[in-house]
Short mmCIF file of C-alpha atoms in Angstrom, two decimals:
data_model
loop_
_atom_site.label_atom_id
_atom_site.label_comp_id
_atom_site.label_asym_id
_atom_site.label_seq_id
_atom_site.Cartn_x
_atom_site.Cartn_y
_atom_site.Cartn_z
CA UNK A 1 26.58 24.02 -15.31
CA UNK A 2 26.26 21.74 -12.53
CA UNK A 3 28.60 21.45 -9.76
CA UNK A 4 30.96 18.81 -10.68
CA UNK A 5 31.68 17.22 -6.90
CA UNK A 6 28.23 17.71 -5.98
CA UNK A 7 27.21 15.53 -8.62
CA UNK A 8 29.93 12.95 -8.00
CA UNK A 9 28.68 13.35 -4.42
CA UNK A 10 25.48 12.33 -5.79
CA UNK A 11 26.48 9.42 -8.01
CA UNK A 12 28.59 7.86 -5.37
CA UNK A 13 25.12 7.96 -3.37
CA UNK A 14 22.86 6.49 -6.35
CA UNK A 15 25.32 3.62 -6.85
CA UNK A 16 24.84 2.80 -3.32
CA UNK A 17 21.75 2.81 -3.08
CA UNK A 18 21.27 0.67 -6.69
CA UNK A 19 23.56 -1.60 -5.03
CA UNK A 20 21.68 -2.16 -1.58
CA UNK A 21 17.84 -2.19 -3.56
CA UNK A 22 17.53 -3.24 -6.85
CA UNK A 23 17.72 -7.13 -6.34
CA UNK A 24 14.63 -6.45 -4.09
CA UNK A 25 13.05 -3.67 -6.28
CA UNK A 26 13.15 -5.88 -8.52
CA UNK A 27 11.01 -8.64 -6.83
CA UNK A 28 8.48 -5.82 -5.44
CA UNK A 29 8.05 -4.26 -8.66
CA UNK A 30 7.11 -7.82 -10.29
CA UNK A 31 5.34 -9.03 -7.15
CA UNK A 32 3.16 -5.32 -7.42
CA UNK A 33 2.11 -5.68 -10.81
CA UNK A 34 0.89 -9.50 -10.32
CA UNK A 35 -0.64 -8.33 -6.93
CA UNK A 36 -3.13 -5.96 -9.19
CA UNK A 37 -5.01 -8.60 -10.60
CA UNK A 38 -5.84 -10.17 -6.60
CA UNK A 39 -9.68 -8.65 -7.35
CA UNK A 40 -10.18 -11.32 -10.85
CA UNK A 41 -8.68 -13.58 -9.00
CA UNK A 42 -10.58 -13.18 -6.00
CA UNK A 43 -14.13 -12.05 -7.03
CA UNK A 44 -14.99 -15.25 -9.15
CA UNK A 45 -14.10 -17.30 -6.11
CA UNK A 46 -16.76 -15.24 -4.11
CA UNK A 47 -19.25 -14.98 -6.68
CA UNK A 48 -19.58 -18.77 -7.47
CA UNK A 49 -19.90 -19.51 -3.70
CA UNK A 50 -22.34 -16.58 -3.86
CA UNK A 51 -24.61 -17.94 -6.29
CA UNK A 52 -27.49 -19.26 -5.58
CA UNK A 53 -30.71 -20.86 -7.83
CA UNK A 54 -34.28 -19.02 -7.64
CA UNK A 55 -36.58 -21.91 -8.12
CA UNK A 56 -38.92 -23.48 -5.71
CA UNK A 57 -36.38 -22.20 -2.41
CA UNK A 58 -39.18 -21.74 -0.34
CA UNK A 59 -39.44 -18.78 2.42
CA UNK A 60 -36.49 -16.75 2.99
CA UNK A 61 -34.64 -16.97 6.75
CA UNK A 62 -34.07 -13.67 8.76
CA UNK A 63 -31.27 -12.13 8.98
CA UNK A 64 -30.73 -13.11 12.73
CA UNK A 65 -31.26 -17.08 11.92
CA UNK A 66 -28.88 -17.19 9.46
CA UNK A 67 -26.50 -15.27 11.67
CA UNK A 68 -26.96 -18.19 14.07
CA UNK A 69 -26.13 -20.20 12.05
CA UNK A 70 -23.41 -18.83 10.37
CA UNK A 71 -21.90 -18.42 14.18
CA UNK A 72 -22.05 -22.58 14.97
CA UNK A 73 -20.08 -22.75 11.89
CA UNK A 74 -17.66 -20.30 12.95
CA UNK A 75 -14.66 -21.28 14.91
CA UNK A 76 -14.56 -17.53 15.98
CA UNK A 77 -16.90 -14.89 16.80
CA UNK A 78 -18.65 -12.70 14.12
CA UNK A 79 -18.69 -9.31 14.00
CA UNK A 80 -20.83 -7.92 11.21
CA UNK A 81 -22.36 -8.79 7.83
CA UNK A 82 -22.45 -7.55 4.12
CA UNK A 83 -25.73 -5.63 3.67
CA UNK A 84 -27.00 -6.96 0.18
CA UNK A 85 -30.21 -6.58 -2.15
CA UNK A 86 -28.91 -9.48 -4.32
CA UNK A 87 -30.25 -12.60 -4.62
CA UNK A 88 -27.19 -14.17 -2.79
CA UNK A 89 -25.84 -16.37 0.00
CA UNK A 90 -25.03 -13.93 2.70
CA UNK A 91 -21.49 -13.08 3.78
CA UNK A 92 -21.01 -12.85 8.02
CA UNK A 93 -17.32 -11.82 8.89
CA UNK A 94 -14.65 -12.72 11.90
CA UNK A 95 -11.61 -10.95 12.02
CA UNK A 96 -9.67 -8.52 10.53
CA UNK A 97 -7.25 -7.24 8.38
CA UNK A 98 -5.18 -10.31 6.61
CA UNK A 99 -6.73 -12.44 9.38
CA UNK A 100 -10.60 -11.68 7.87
CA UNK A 101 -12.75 -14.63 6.99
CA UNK A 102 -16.22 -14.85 5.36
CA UNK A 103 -18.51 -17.31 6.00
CA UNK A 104 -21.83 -17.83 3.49
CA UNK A 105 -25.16 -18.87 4.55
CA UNK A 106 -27.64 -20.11 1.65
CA UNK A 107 -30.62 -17.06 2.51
CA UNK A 108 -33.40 -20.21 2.24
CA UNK A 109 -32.16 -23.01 2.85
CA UNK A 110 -29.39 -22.44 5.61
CA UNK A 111 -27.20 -24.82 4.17
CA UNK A 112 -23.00 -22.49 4.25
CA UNK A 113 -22.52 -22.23 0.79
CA UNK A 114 -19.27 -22.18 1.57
CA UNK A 115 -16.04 -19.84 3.54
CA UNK A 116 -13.45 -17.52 1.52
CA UNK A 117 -10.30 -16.31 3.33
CA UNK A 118 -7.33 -14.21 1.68
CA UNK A 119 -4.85 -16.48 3.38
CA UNK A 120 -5.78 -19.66 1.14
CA UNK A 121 -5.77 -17.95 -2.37
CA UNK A 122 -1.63 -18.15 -4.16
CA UNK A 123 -2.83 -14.26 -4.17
CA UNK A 124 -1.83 -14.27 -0.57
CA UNK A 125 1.74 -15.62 -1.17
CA UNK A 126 2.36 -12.43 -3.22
CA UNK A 127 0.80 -10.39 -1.10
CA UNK A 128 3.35 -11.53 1.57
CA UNK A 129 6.38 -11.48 -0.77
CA UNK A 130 5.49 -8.12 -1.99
CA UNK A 131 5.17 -6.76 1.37
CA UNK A 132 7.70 -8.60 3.86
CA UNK A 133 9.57 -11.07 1.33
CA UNK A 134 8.16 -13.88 3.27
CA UNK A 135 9.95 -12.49 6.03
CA UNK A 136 7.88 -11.49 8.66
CA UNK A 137 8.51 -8.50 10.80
CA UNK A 138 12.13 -8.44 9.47
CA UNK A 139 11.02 -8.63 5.73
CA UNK A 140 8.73 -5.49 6.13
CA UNK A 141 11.66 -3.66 7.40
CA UNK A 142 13.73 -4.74 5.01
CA UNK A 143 10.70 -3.49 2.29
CA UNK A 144 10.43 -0.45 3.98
CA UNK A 145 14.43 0.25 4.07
CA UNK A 146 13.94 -0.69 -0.05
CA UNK A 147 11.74 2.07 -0.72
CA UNK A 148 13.66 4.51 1.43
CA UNK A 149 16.20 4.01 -1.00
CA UNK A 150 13.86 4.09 -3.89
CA UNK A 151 13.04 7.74 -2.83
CA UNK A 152 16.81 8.31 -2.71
CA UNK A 153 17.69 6.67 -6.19
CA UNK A 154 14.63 8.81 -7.59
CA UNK A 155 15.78 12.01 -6.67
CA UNK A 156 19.36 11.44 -7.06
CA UNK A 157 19.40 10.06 -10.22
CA UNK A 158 17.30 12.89 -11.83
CA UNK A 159 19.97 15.21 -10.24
CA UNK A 160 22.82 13.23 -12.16
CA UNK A 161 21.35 12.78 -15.38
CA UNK A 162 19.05 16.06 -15.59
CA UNK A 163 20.64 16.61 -19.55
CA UNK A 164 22.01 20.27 -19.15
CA UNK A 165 24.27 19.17 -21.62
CA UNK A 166 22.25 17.32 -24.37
CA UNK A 167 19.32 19.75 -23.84
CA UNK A 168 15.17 18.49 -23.35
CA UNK A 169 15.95 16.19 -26.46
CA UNK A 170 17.90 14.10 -23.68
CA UNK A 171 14.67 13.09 -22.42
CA UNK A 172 13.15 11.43 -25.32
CA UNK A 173 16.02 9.81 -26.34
CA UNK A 174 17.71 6.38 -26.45
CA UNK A 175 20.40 5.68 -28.11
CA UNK A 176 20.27 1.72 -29.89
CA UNK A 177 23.54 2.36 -31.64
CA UNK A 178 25.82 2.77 -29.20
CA UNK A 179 26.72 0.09 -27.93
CA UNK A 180 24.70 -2.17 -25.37
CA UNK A 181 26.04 -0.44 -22.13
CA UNK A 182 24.86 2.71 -23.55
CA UNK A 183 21.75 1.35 -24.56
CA UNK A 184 20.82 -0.31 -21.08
CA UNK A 185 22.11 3.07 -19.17
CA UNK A 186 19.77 5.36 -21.36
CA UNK A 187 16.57 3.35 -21.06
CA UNK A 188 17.64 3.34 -17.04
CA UNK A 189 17.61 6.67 -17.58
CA UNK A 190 14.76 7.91 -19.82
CA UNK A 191 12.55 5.38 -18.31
CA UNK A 192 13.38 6.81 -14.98
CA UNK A 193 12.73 9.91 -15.43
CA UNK A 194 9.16 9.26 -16.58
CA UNK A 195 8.34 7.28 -14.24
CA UNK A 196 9.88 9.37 -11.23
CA UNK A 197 6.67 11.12 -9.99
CA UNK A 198 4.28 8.49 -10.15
CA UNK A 199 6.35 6.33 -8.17
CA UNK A 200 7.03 8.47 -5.50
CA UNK A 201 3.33 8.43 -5.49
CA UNK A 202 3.25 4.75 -5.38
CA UNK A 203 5.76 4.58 -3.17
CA UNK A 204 4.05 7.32 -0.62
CA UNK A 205 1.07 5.07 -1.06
CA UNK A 206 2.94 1.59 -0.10
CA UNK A 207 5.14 3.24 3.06
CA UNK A 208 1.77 3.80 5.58
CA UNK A 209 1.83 -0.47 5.84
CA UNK A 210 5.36 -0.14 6.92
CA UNK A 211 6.12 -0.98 10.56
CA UNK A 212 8.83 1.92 11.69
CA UNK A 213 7.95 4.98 9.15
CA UNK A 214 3.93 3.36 9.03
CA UNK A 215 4.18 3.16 12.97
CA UNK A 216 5.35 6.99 13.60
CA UNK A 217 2.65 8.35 10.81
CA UNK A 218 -0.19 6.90 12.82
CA UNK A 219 1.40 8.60 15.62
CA UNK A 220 1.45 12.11 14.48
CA UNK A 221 -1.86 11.65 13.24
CA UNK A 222 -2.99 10.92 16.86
CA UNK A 223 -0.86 14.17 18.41
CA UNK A 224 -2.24 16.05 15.58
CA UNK A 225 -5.61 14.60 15.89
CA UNK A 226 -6.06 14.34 11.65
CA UNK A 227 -6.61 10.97 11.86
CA UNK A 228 -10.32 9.12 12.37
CA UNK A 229 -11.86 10.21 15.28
CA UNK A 230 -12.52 7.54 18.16
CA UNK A 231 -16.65 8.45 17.40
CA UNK A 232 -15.88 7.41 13.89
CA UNK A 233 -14.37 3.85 15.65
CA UNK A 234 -17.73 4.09 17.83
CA UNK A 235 -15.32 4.59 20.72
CA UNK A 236 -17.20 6.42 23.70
CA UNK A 237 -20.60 5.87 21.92
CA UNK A 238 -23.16 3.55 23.73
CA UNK A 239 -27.05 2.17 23.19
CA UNK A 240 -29.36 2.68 25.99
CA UNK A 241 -29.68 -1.06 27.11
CA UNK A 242 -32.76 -2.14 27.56
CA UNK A 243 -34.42 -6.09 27.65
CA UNK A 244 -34.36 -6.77 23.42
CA UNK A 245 -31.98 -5.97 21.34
CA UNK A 246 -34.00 -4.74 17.98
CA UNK A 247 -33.74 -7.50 15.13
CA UNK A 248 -30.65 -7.34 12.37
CA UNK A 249 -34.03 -7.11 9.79
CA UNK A 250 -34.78 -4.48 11.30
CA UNK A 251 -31.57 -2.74 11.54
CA UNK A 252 -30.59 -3.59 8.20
CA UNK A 253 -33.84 -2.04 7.36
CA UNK A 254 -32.67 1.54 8.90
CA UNK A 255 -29.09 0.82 7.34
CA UNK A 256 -30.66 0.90 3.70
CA UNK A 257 -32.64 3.60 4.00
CA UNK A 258 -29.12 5.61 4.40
CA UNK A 259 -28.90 4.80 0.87
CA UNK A 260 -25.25 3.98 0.89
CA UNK A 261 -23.30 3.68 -2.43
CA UNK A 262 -20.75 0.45 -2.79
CA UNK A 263 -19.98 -2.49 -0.30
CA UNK A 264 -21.94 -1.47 2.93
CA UNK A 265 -20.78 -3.33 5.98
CA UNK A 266 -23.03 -3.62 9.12
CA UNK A 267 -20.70 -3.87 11.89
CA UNK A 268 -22.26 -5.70 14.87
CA UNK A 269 -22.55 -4.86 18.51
CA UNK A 270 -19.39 -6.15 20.67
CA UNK A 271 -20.98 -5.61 24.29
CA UNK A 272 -24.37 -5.12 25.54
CA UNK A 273 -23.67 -1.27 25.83
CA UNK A 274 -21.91 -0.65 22.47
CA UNK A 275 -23.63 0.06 18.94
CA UNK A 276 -24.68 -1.15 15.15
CA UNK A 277 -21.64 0.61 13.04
CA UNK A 278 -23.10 0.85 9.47
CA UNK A 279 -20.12 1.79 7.28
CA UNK A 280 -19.59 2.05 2.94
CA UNK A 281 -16.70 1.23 1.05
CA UNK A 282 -17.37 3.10 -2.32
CA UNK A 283 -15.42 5.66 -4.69
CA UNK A 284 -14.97 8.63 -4.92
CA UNK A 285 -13.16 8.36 -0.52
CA UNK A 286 -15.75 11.75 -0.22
CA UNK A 287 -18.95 9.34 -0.55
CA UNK A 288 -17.71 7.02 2.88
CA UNK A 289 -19.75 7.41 5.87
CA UNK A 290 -19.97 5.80 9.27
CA UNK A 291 -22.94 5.66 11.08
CA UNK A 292 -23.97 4.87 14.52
CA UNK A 293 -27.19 3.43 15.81
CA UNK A 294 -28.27 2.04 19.34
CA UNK A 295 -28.49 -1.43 19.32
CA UNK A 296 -31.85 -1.73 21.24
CA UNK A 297 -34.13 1.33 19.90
CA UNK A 298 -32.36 1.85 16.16
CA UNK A 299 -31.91 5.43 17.20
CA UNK A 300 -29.35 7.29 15.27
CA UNK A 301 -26.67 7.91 17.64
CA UNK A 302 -23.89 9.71 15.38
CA UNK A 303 -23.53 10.30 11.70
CA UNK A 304 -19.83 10.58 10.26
CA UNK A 305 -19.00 11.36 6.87
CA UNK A 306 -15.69 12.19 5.21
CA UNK A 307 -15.47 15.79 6.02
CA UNK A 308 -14.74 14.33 10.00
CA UNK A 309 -11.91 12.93 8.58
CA UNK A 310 -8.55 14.61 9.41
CA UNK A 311 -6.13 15.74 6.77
CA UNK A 312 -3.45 13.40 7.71
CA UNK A 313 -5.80 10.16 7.21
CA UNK A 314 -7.39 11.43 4.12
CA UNK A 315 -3.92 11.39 2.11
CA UNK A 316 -2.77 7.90 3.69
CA UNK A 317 -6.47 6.91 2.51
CA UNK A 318 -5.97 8.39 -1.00
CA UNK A 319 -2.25 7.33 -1.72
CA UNK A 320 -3.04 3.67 -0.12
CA UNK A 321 -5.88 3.31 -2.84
CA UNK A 322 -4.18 4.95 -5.69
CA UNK A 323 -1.18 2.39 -4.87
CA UNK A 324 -3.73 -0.45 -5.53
CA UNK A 325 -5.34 0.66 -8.23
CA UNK A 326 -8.27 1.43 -6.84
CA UNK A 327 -9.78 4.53 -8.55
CA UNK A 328 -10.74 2.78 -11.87
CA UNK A 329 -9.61 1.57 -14.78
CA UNK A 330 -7.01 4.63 -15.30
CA UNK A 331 -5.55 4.04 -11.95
CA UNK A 332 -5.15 0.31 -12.32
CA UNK A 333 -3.20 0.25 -15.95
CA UNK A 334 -1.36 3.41 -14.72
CA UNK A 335 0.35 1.55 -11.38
CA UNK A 336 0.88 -1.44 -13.47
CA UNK A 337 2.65 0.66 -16.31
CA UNK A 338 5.20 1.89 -13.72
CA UNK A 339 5.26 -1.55 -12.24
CA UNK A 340 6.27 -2.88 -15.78
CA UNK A 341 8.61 0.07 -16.44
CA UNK A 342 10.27 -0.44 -12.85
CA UNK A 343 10.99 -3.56 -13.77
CA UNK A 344 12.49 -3.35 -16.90
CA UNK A 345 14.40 0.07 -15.59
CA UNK A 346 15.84 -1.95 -12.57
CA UNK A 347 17.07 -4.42 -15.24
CA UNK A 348 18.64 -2.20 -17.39
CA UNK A 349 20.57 -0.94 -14.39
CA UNK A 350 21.67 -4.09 -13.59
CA UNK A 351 23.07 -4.83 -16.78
CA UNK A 352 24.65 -1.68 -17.36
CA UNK A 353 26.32 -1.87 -14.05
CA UNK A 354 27.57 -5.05 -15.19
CA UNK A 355 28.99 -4.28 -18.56
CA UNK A 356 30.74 -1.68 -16.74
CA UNK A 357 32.02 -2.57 -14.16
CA UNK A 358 35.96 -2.80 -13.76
CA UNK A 359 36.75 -6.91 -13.31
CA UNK A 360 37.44 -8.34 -10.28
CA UNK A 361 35.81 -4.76 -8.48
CA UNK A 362 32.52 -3.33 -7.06
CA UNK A 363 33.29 -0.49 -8.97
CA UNK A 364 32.05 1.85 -5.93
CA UNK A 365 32.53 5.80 -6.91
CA UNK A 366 35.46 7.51 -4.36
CA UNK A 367 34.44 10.41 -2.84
CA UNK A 368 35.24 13.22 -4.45
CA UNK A 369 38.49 15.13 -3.06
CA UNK A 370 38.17 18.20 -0.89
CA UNK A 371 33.94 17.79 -0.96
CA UNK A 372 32.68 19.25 2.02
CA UNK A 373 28.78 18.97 2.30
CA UNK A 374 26.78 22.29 3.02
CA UNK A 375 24.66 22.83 5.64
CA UNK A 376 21.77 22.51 3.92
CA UNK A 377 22.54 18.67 2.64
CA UNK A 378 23.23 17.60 6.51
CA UNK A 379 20.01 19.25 7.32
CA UNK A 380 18.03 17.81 4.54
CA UNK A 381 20.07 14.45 5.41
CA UNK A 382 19.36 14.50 9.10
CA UNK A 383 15.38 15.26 8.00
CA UNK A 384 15.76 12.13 5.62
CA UNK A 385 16.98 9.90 8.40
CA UNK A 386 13.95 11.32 11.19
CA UNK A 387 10.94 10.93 8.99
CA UNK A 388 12.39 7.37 7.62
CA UNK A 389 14.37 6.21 11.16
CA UNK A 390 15.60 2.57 9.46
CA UNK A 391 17.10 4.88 6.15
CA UNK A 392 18.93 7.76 9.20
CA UNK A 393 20.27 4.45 10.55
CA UNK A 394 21.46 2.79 7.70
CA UNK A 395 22.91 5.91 6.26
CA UNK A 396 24.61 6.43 9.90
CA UNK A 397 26.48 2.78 9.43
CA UNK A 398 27.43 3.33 5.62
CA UNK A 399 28.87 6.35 6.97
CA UNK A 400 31.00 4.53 9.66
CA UNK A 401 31.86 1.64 7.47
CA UNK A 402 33.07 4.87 4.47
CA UNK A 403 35.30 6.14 7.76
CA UNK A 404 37.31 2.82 8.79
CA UNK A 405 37.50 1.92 4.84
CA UNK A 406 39.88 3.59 2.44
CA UNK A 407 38.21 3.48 -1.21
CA UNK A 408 41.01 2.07 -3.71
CA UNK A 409 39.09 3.64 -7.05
CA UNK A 410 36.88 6.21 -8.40
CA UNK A 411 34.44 5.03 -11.31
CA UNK A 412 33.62 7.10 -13.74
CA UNK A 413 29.51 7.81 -14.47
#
């Protein structure tokens, strides 16, 4: 039997927490599963400026003349190239992150076949909805707080329903005859409880962006020193300088005898005294390497490959791909199945609450009488609010706000 204030406890806690996230669950879990699809929507813009005809194109231009003239057509400075053995235009980079634009030179004729940045695509506007609500630095702390929540919801409202009283059938069923409150509450439920591990998967994957929580994890990863090392980042490695730099044919050359599987980057030298950085993104995470050569002899200066990875940055690398559907076909219709069934359980909540809820009244659950928390819940609590600081200090005002407030009902679950 379970404890009967304990669980009120706990339902009190799940309502809030429904109350403060599922508008904006809602929008992340719709905004996630559109977000899935950014590669075919993507990818055919690339490929057709990619394409190129075969016939009659003359001699082909190095590698370092179309990177001049990729460069006069760039309003900012390059800083590497996408080694490939297509028959394609050739794709120089500037910047980074959501700020990262390609540039394509024609391989023979010189002509720029044309530029691709995230930032024009529609893709982009969910991208920015999904992860800050199109509010900048407040929105992804409002995101973040969301899925603090979600993690709170999750585990609370397995606690409340868990059926010790309807037995394991309790988690197969729905019940369509009912009535319609009953029926939105148990596919809430059932759908939940499904769904409950793989998006605190999702949700682990998603909270490394985050600004506060995101912010502290790279921390600890630096303290701990499991994160990349600063060799891997070319940090503290430099070439020998000497009077030539050796040609980008000829260090894209050395780069493919590496035989690198997936997109292999060739990261170009940012000083006279730094190095080539020749780096794959591929899958299986084991297969990435980053490699190190001097700039003026082609000299293998260091060799990196994912067992220099620390622990710490080798789960934030495998939850932030499995969150994007990145390992294959399984992953992708597996994130947006629990995108689809978040949405439709967030619904059902909402609805429920609805059709329940007493008129002219939040409906909030009282504390229950004479509940006094044990040790263990303020510790687990006060661990809650230090590994996710903007949940401790929301929980910390809710708490106030319960003080100088004196609740005028108790719902019933």
């Amino acid at each position: 039997m379970k404890n009967r204030k304990l669980n009120q406890w706990f339902w009190k806690w799940h309502f809030i927490a429904g109350i403060i996230s599922l508008p904006f669950v809602l929008v992340l879990s719709i905004t996630g599963a559109i977000y899935l699809f950014k590669p075919k929507v993507e990818n055919p813009i690339i490929e057709n400026i990619q394409k190129i005809e075969l016939q009659n194109q003359g001699e082909k231009l190095s590698y370092d003349q179309q990177w001049e003239i990729a460069q006069k057509n760039s309003k900012r400075k390059l800083n590497s190239v996408i080694i490939s053995n297509k028959e394609q235009s050739t794709e120089f980079i500037s910047g980074r992150f959501g700020g990262k634009k390609s540039i394509f030179i024609h391989p023979y004729s010189g002509e720029v076949s044309g530029t691709f940045q995230a930032k024009d695509t529609w893709m982009y506007k969910v991208r920015k909805l999904h992860g800050e609500l199109l509010g900048g630095k407040i929105g992804t702390k409002i995101v973040e707080l969301i899925a603090c929540w979600m993690i709170i919801l999750i585990i609370s409202g397995i606690y409340i329903w868990f059926p010790f009283s309807k037995g394991i059938k309790g988690v197969f069923t729905i019940r369509f005859n009912e009535g319609k409150r009953i029926l939105a509450r148990d596919i809430h439920a059932v759908t939940g409880f499904w769904i409950s591990i793989l998006l605190l998967l999702i949700l682990a994957g998603g909270l490394p962006w985050t600004d506060v929580f995101g912010g502290n994890f790279k921390k600890v990863q630096k303290w701990t020193n499991t994160g990349y090392s600063k060799t891997w980042r070319g940090i503290g490695l430099t070439s020998t300088v000497k009077e030539k730099r050796i040609t980008l044919d000829e260090m894209i050359t050395i780069a493919n005898k590496e035989n690198l599987s997936g997109t292999i980057t060739l990261g170009l030298p940012k000083s006279p005294k730094s190095t080539f950085s020749v780096s794959n993104k591929t899958f299986p995470l084991s297969d990435q390497k980053m490699i190190h050569f001097d700039q003026y002899s082609g000299e293998l200066i260091k060799s990196h490959d994912w067992s220099d990875v620390g622990s710490l940055i080798r789960g934030r690398m495998w939850l932030m791909a499995f969150h994007q559907g990145e390992f294959g076909g399984w992953n992708w219709y597996l994130v947006f199945l629990v995108a689809i069934l978040l949405t439709v359980m967030s619904s059902a909540a909402i609805f429920s609450y609805l059709w329940r809820k007493p008129k002219g009244k939040l409906g909030i659950p009282k504390q229950p009488k004479n509940f006094k928390m044990s040790n263990g819940f303020v510790l687990v609590l006060i661990t809650l609010g230090v590994v996710f600081p903007l949940f401790g200090i929301n929980v910390v005002l809710i708490f106030l706000i319960n003080i100088f407030r004196k609740p005028k009902e108790i719902s019933k679950t």
